[in-house]
């Protein structure tokens, strides 16, 4: 009986809170505008959750981006006492409302495009913050807001690839990884030969395409390093060191994976190659990579703590 009473009390409290929130959401023109923008976000939520699940299974940075949103919200919550006095000026509120309604109007035309969905939602979020707290919230809390907006940013690996392709020669990374894989196979006594991005063994040939270059994993671990450094409140130099170590480890670990896939293709058959080239093979290497990276980063953090204690 006490458990049932507690459950009923909890349900009643939640119901009252929801009713109060619903009444508050439509009391003023500003509240109605913000609520309308939030409804658009709720409509996009199923698409976003599906994207997270699919992206996670395919090795994208989806979970890292969700972590960025969570960390940004946490940092804003810790600063809530300093943000409470902020109020938007009439000009800021008007501009924010225009951004929200522009996003609402564009929303029906962006349902079938993931990029458009997220960009519209980012536009609405900026409008919400601008119309509620004014421009000062972006000046006072730039890091948490940047993390939240980054978390909703569509596919950072694709953006990073576009930047890389703009400034670097074609296939330079694929050729470098193919050369490293060929060199590693020769080092262990395998008669591998290199032809641009092709690694040729007597029993088969593999092509090191962009997906096997290690760039996506390097982007993911760099993003995770940035978030970890911010969460652990490390100084800027330490954060950049963590990011650099993560990128280097990602490319180093990609070489033995290429060697293993070339060996599997040449000697172990298609099924073995598909395993190491597919989801489970990628997860095995990712787990080993993140485990070693974790211990390296923790060594850096603990070394810093020892120095601080000794200086005291």
Tab-separated table of N, CA and C in Angstrom, residues 49-174:
chain	number	residue	atom	x	y	z
A	49	UNK	N	16.546	10.596	-33.244
A	49	UNK	CA	16.846	9.358	-32.526
A	49	UNK	C	17.221	8.236	-33.496
A	50	UNK	N	16.525	8.167	-34.621
A	50	UNK	CA	16.859	7.162	-35.634
A	50	UNK	C	18.253	7.414	-36.186
A	51	UNK	N	18.572	8.671	-36.421
A	51	UNK	CA	19.893	9.024	-36.934
A	51	UNK	C	20.984	8.634	-35.939
A	52	UNK	N	20.725	8.812	-34.642
A	52	UNK	CA	21.705	8.440	-33.623
A	52	UNK	C	21.955	6.930	-33.644
A	53	UNK	N	20.868	6.146	-33.717
A	53	UNK	CA	21.014	4.691	-33.707
A	53	UNK	C	21.731	4.198	-34.955
A	54	UNK	N	21.318	4.707	-36.123
A	54	UNK	CA	21.948	4.278	-37.374
A	54	UNK	C	23.400	4.734	-37.416
A	55	UNK	N	23.650	5.970	-37.011
A	55	UNK	CA	25.014	6.482	-37.024
A	55	UNK	C	25.927	5.740	-36.081
A	56	UNK	N	25.416	5.365	-34.917
A	56	UNK	CA	26.228	4.622	-33.953
A	56	UNK	C	26.608	3.252	-34.500
A	57	UNK	N	25.644	2.565	-35.131
A	57	UNK	CA	25.917	1.247	-35.698
A	57	UNK	C	26.883	1.311	-36.874
A	58	UNK	N	26.882	2.429	-37.600
A	58	UNK	CA	27.770	2.563	-38.752
A	58	UNK	C	29.104	3.195	-38.396
A	59	UNK	N	29.310	3.496	-37.102
A	59	UNK	CA	30.596	4.029	-36.669
A	59	UNK	C	30.707	5.532	-36.752
A	60	UNK	N	29.604	6.236	-36.901
A	60	UNK	CA	29.652	7.693	-36.960
A	60	UNK	C	29.805	8.274	-35.556
A	61	UNK	N	29.898	9.619	-35.495
A	61	UNK	CA	30.169	10.294	-34.224
A	61	UNK	C	28.891	10.650	-33.478
A	62	UNK	N	27.823	9.870	-33.667
A	62	UNK	CA	26.522	10.233	-33.103
A	62	UNK	C	26.547	10.326	-31.585
A	63	UNK	N	27.108	9.310	-30.916
A	63	UNK	CA	27.135	9.328	-29.459
A	63	UNK	C	28.012	10.451	-28.930
A	64	UNK	N	29.070	10.768	-29.656
A	64	UNK	CA	29.925	11.882	-29.245
A	64	UNK	C	29.148	13.188	-29.296
A	65	UNK	N	28.326	13.358	-30.330
A	65	UNK	CA	27.563	14.594	-30.456
A	65	UNK	C	26.486	14.680	-29.379
A	66	UNK	N	25.880	13.536	-29.033
A	66	UNK	CA	24.911	13.534	-27.929
A	66	UNK	C	25.602	13.913	-26.626
A	67	UNK	N	26.809	13.406	-26.429
A	67	UNK	CA	27.587	13.763	-25.237
A	67	UNK	C	27.871	15.255	-25.199
A	68	UNK	N	28.141	15.840	-26.367
A	68	UNK	CA	28.390	17.286	-26.421
A	68	UNK	C	27.155	18.063	-25.970
A	69	UNK	N	25.982	17.630	-26.405
A	69	UNK	CA	24.740	18.295	-25.984
A	69	UNK	C	24.560	18.165	-24.471
A	70	UNK	N	24.751	16.946	-23.956
A	70	UNK	CA	24.598	16.735	-22.515
A	70	UNK	C	25.572	17.561	-21.702
A	71	UNK	N	26.825	17.637	-22.152
A	71	UNK	CA	27.827	18.426	-21.439
A	71	UNK	C	27.490	19.907	-21.498
A	72	UNK	N	27.025	20.380	-22.655
A	72	UNK	CA	26.639	21.789	-22.764
A	72	UNK	C	25.482	22.141	-21.839
A	73	UNK	N	24.474	21.263	-21.786
A	73	UNK	CA	23.336	21.503	-20.879
A	73	UNK	C	23.793	21.483	-19.421
A	74	UNK	N	24.690	20.556	-19.095
A	74	UNK	CA	25.215	20.478	-17.720
A	74	UNK	C	25.953	21.767	-17.346
A	75	UNK	N	26.774	22.276	-18.251
A	75	UNK	CA	27.511	23.513	-17.961
A	75	UNK	C	26.561	24.699	-17.810
A	76	UNK	N	25.522	24.749	-18.649
A	76	UNK	CA	24.533	25.819	-18.500
A	76	UNK	C	23.801	25.715	-17.163
A	77	UNK	N	23.499	24.495	-16.748
A	77	UNK	CA	22.802	24.299	-15.479
A	77	UNK	C	23.667	24.763	-14.304
A	78	UNK	N	24.966	24.515	-14.388
A	78	UNK	CA	25.849	24.963	-13.312
A	78	UNK	C	25.970	26.483	-13.269
A	79	UNK	N	25.674	27.144	-14.388
A	79	UNK	CA	25.751	28.601	-14.449
A	79	UNK	C	24.370	29.261	-14.317
A	80	UNK	N	23.365	28.488	-13.906
A	80	UNK	CA	21.988	28.996	-13.919
A	80	UNK	C	21.806	30.213	-12.998
A	81	UNK	N	22.544	30.283	-11.903
A	81	UNK	CA	22.379	31.419	-10.990
A	81	UNK	C	22.834	32.718	-11.633
A	82	UNK	N	23.877	32.657	-12.453
A	82	UNK	CA	24.354	33.868	-13.118
A	82	UNK	C	23.536	34.193	-14.364
A	83	UNK	N	22.833	33.193	-14.907
A	83	UNK	CA	22.018	33.423	-16.102
A	83	UNK	C	20.609	33.899	-15.757
A	84	UNK	N	20.160	33.634	-14.519
A	84	UNK	CA	18.789	33.984	-14.129
A	84	UNK	C	18.473	35.468	-14.286
A	85	UNK	N	19.393	36.389	-13.926
A	85	UNK	CA	19.052	37.813	-14.062
A	85	UNK	C	18.988	38.317	-15.505
A	86	UNK	N	19.495	37.540	-16.453
A	86	UNK	CA	19.545	38.010	-17.836
A	86	UNK	C	18.148	38.101	-18.430
A	87	UNK	N	17.878	39.196	-19.103
A	87	UNK	CA	16.610	39.395	-19.804
A	87	UNK	C	16.890	40.005	-21.170
A	88	UNK	N	16.140	39.566	-22.139
A	88	UNK	CA	16.364	40.040	-23.503
A	88	UNK	C	15.852	41.464	-23.672
A	89	UNK	N	16.636	42.265	-24.370
A	89	UNK	CA	16.185	43.590	-24.777
A	89	UNK	C	15.101	43.444	-25.840
A	90	UNK	N	14.251	44.471	-26.001
A	90	UNK	CA	13.181	44.362	-27.012
A	90	UNK	C	13.705	44.024	-28.401
A	91	UNK	N	14.861	44.606	-28.774
A	91	UNK	CA	15.417	44.324	-30.102
A	91	UNK	C	15.850	42.866	-30.218
A	92	UNK	N	16.496	42.352	-29.139
A	92	UNK	CA	16.920	40.955	-29.154
A	92	UNK	C	15.715	40.011	-29.208
A	93	UNK	N	14.678	40.349	-28.447
A	93	UNK	CA	13.499	39.490	-28.434
A	93	UNK	C	12.811	39.481	-29.793
A	94	UNK	N	12.736	40.628	-30.429
A	94	UNK	CA	12.113	40.712	-31.754
A	94	UNK	C	12.904	39.894	-32.767
A	95	UNK	N	14.238	40.032	-32.752
A	95	UNK	CA	15.075	39.272	-33.680
A	95	UNK	C	14.975	37.773	-33.408
A	96	UNK	N	14.964	37.387	-32.121
A	96	UNK	CA	14.831	35.973	-31.783
A	96	UNK	C	13.512	35.387	-32.246
A	97	UNK	N	12.421	36.150	-32.067
A	97	UNK	CA	11.114	35.686	-32.527
A	97	UNK	C	11.087	35.522	-34.044
A	98	UNK	N	11.718	36.444	-34.751
A	98	UNK	CA	11.783	36.328	-36.215
A	98	UNK	C	12.523	35.060	-36.628
A	99	UNK	N	13.613	34.733	-35.913
A	99	UNK	CA	14.364	33.518	-36.228
A	99	UNK	C	13.525	32.270	-35.946
A	100	UNK	N	12.803	32.275	-34.830
A	100	UNK	CA	11.973	31.115	-34.489
A	100	UNK	C	10.883	30.905	-35.525
A	101	UNK	N	10.171	31.982	-35.888
A	101	UNK	CA	9.077	31.831	-36.849
A	101	UNK	C	9.591	31.507	-38.246
A	102	UNK	N	10.776	32.015	-38.580
A	102	UNK	CA	11.376	31.645	-39.865
A	102	UNK	C	11.677	30.144	-39.891
A	103	UNK	N	12.200	29.622	-38.767
A	103	UNK	CA	12.453	28.184	-38.687
A	103	UNK	C	11.185	27.366	-38.752
A	104	UNK	N	10.117	27.856	-38.097
A	104	UNK	CA	8.834	27.140	-38.121
A	104	UNK	C	8.268	27.101	-39.535
A	105	UNK	N	8.378	28.202	-40.248
A	105	UNK	CA	7.865	28.254	-41.622
A	105	UNK	C	8.659	27.333	-42.542
A	106	UNK	N	9.982	27.265	-42.329
A	106	UNK	CA	10.821	26.430	-43.182
A	106	UNK	C	10.725	24.948	-42.823
A	107	UNK	N	10.294	24.636	-41.603
A	107	UNK	CA	10.303	23.256	-41.116
A	107	UNK	C	9.579	22.262	-42.028
A	108	UNK	N	8.360	22.558	-42.525
A	108	UNK	CA	7.674	21.560	-43.371
A	108	UNK	C	8.423	21.224	-44.654
A	109	UNK	N	9.268	22.146	-45.121
A	109	UNK	CA	10.004	21.908	-46.365
A	109	UNK	C	11.304	21.137	-46.123
A	110	UNK	N	11.643	20.879	-44.856
A	110	UNK	CA	12.923	20.251	-44.520
A	110	UNK	C	12.758	18.890	-43.851
A	111	UNK	N	11.560	18.335	-43.921
A	111	UNK	CA	11.288	17.079	-43.211
A	111	UNK	C	12.135	15.938	-43.746
A	112	UNK	N	12.373	15.899	-45.047
A	112	UNK	CA	13.036	14.756	-45.651
A	112	UNK	C	14.532	14.971	-45.860
A	113	UNK	N	15.078	16.026	-45.286
A	113	UNK	CA	16.507	16.290	-45.391
A	113	UNK	C	17.097	16.438	-43.999
A	114	UNK	N	18.007	15.541	-43.631
A	114	UNK	CA	18.588	15.574	-42.289
A	114	UNK	C	19.370	16.862	-42.048
A	115	UNK	N	20.159	17.275	-43.035
A	115	UNK	CA	20.914	18.517	-42.885
A	115	UNK	C	19.971	19.685	-42.635
A	116	UNK	N	18.936	19.784	-43.442
A	116	UNK	CA	17.994	20.901	-43.305
A	116	UNK	C	17.281	20.862	-41.958
A	117	UNK	N	16.892	19.675	-41.509
A	117	UNK	CA	16.236	19.544	-40.212
A	117	UNK	C	17.112	20.120	-39.104
A	118	UNK	N	18.358	19.696	-39.068
A	118	UNK	CA	19.241	20.111	-37.984
A	118	UNK	C	19.595	21.586	-38.071
A	119	UNK	N	19.795	22.088	-39.268
A	119	UNK	CA	20.110	23.508	-39.414
A	119	UNK	C	18.921	24.385	-39.011
A	120	UNK	N	17.708	23.943	-39.363
A	120	UNK	CA	16.518	24.677	-38.941
A	120	UNK	C	16.384	24.659	-37.418
A	121	UNK	N	16.650	23.486	-36.807
A	121	UNK	CA	16.547	23.379	-35.354
A	121	UNK	C	17.611	24.232	-34.664
A	122	UNK	N	18.834	24.278	-35.215
A	122	UNK	CA	19.877	25.150	-34.663
A	122	UNK	C	19.436	26.610	-34.757
A	123	UNK	N	18.834	26.967	-35.885
A	123	UNK	CA	18.334	28.327	-36.091
A	123	UNK	C	17.278	28.676	-35.038
A	124	UNK	N	16.372	27.733	-34.771
A	124	UNK	CA	15.324	27.954	-33.772
A	124	UNK	C	15.925	28.058	-32.372
A	125	UNK	N	16.890	27.206	-32.053
A	125	UNK	CA	17.529	27.247	-30.739
A	125	UNK	C	18.204	28.592	-30.483
A	126	UNK	N	18.898	29.097	-31.488
A	126	UNK	CA	19.530	30.410	-31.340
A	126	UNK	C	18.466	31.477	-31.103
A	127	UNK	N	17.349	31.374	-31.844
A	127	UNK	CA	16.259	32.325	-31.646
A	127	UNK	C	15.668	32.243	-30.249
A	128	UNK	N	15.532	31.024	-29.711
A	128	UNK	CA	15.025	30.860	-28.351
A	128	UNK	C	15.937	31.542	-27.331
A	129	UNK	N	17.237	31.278	-27.450
A	129	UNK	CA	18.175	31.882	-26.511
A	129	UNK	C	18.215	33.389	-26.634
A	130	UNK	N	18.179	33.891	-27.870
A	130	UNK	CA	18.239	35.335	-28.095
A	130	UNK	C	16.995	36.035	-27.567
A	131	UNK	N	15.823	35.456	-27.788
A	131	UNK	CA	14.581	36.103	-27.360
A	131	UNK	C	14.321	35.964	-25.863
A	132	UNK	N	14.957	34.996	-25.210
A	132	UNK	CA	14.727	34.781	-23.775
A	132	UNK	C	15.756	35.504	-22.917
A	133	UNK	N	17.036	35.371	-23.262
A	133	UNK	CA	18.098	35.962	-22.438
A	133	UNK	C	18.844	37.097	-23.119
A	134	UNK	N	18.655	37.264	-24.405
A	134	UNK	CA	19.359	38.310	-25.111
A	134	UNK	C	20.730	37.880	-25.584
A	135	UNK	N	21.416	38.800	-26.242
A	135	UNK	CA	22.724	38.493	-26.808
A	135	UNK	C	23.754	38.205	-25.729
A	136	UNK	N	23.498	38.649	-24.504
A	136	UNK	CA	24.491	38.485	-23.437
A	136	UNK	C	24.721	37.028	-23.058
A	137	UNK	N	23.737	36.165	-23.267
A	137	UNK	CA	23.952	34.763	-22.928
A	137	UNK	C	25.014	34.137	-23.825
A	138	UNK	N	25.088	34.576	-25.085
A	138	UNK	CA	26.098	34.050	-25.998
A	138	UNK	C	27.483	34.586	-25.654
A	139	UNK	N	27.535	35.778	-25.068
A	139	UNK	CA	28.808	36.351	-24.653
A	139	UNK	C	29.247	35.822	-23.293
A	140	UNK	N	28.284	35.522	-22.428
A	140	UNK	CA	28.595	35.083	-21.072
A	140	UNK	C	28.872	33.584	-20.998
A	141	UNK	N	28.207	32.794	-21.820
A	141	UNK	CA	28.377	31.327	-21.787
A	141	UNK	C	28.629	30.788	-23.185
A	142	UNK	N	29.723	31.188	-23.830
A	142	UNK	CA	29.949	30.742	-25.212
A	142	UNK	C	30.248	29.252	-25.327
A	143	UNK	N	30.968	28.686	-24.346
A	143	UNK	CA	31.351	27.275	-24.443
A	143	UNK	C	30.164	26.327	-24.372
A	144	UNK	N	29.275	26.423	-23.344
A	144	UNK	CA	28.132	25.504	-23.313
A	144	UNK	C	27.233	25.624	-24.523
A	145	UNK	N	27.012	26.852	-24.992
A	145	UNK	CA	26.147	27.045	-26.158
A	145	UNK	C	26.799	26.445	-27.400
A	146	UNK	N	28.121	26.634	-27.528
A	146	UNK	CA	28.826	26.053	-28.670
A	146	UNK	C	28.739	24.528	-28.648
A	147	UNK	N	28.827	23.931	-27.457
A	147	UNK	CA	28.731	22.475	-27.352
A	147	UNK	C	27.338	21.980	-27.752
A	148	UNK	N	26.303	22.686	-27.318
A	148	UNK	CA	24.935	22.284	-27.658
A	148	UNK	C	24.712	22.389	-29.163
A	149	UNK	N	25.114	23.507	-29.748
A	149	UNK	CA	24.933	23.688	-31.189
A	149	UNK	C	25.785	22.695	-31.975
A	150	UNK	N	26.997	22.416	-31.475
A	150	UNK	CA	27.857	21.426	-32.128
A	150	UNK	C	27.212	20.046	-32.099
A	151	UNK	N	26.533	19.733	-30.972
A	151	UNK	CA	25.893	18.432	-30.852
A	151	UNK	C	24.798	18.205	-31.875
A	152	UNK	N	24.137	19.277	-32.284
A	152	UNK	CA	23.087	19.158	-33.303
A	152	UNK	C	23.625	19.339	-34.714
A	153	UNK	N	24.937	19.619	-34.816
A	153	UNK	CA	25.500	19.854	-36.137
A	153	UNK	C	25.499	18.554	-36.931
A	154	UNK	N	25.101	18.616	-38.212
A	154	UNK	CA	24.976	17.378	-38.996
A	154	UNK	C	26.317	16.794	-39.409
A	155	UNK	N	26.602	15.583	-38.947
A	155	UNK	CA	27.733	14.776	-39.369
A	155	UNK	C	29.058	15.538	-39.443
A	156	UNK	N	29.734	15.737	-38.322
A	156	UNK	CA	31.018	16.445	-38.345
A	156	UNK	C	32.071	15.741	-39.188
A	157	UNK	N	31.971	14.394	-39.306
A	157	UNK	CA	32.953	13.687	-40.121
A	157	UNK	C	32.833	14.071	-41.595
A	158	UNK	N	31.601	14.292	-42.055
A	158	UNK	CA	31.406	14.697	-43.450
A	158	UNK	C	31.940	16.107	-43.676
A	159	UNK	N	31.701	16.995	-42.714
A	159	UNK	CA	32.206	18.362	-42.822
A	159	UNK	C	33.727	18.364	-42.809
A	160	UNK	N	34.316	17.556	-41.901
A	160	UNK	CA	35.778	17.478	-41.826
A	160	UNK	C	36.357	16.924	-43.125
A	161	UNK	N	35.663	15.940	-43.723
A	161	UNK	CA	36.127	15.382	-44.990
A	161	UNK	C	36.081	16.434	-46.094
A	162	UNK	N	35.017	17.258	-46.107
A	162	UNK	CA	34.907	18.304	-47.118
A	162	UNK	C	36.046	19.312	-46.986
A	163	UNK	N	36.378	19.669	-45.747
A	163	UNK	CA	37.491	20.608	-45.522
A	163	UNK	C	38.808	19.975	-45.956
A	164	UNK	N	39.015	18.709	-45.585
A	164	UNK	CA	40.238	18.003	-45.966
A	164	UNK	C	40.370	17.927	-47.487
A	165	UNK	N	39.299	17.567	-48.164
A	165	UNK	CA	39.339	17.425	-49.622
A	165	UNK	C	39.601	18.753	-50.322
A	166	UNK	N	39.207	19.855	-49.680
A	166	UNK	CA	39.401	21.165	-50.282
A	166	UNK	C	40.869	21.574	-50.298
A	167	UNK	N	41.587	21.229	-49.239
A	167	UNK	CA	42.950	21.742	-49.083
A	167	UNK	C	44.037	20.691	-49.319
A	168	UNK	N	43.680	19.421	-49.454
A	168	UNK	CA	44.687	18.375	-49.620
A	168	UNK	C	44.562	17.729	-50.991
A	169	UNK	N	45.665	17.189	-51.524
A	169	UNK	CA	45.615	16.512	-52.829
A	169	UNK	C	44.716	15.276	-52.783
A	170	UNK	N	44.161	14.882	-53.927
A	170	UNK	CA	43.259	13.711	-53.949
A	170	UNK	C	43.982	12.432	-53.538
A	171	UNK	N	43.315	11.632	-52.722
A	171	UNK	CA	43.758	10.296	-52.299
A	171	UNK	C	45.091	10.300	-51.547
A	172	UNK	N	45.530	11.416	-51.029
A	172	UNK	CA	46.817	11.432	-50.331
A	172	UNK	C	46.779	10.583	-49.070
A	173	UNK	N	45.665	10.639	-48.339
A	173	UNK	CA	45.571	9.859	-47.107
A	173	UNK	C	45.408	8.379	-47.415
A	174	UNK	N	44.619	8.047	-48.435
A	174	UNK	CA	44.444	6.649	-48.814
A	174	UNK	C	45.775	6.035	-49.255
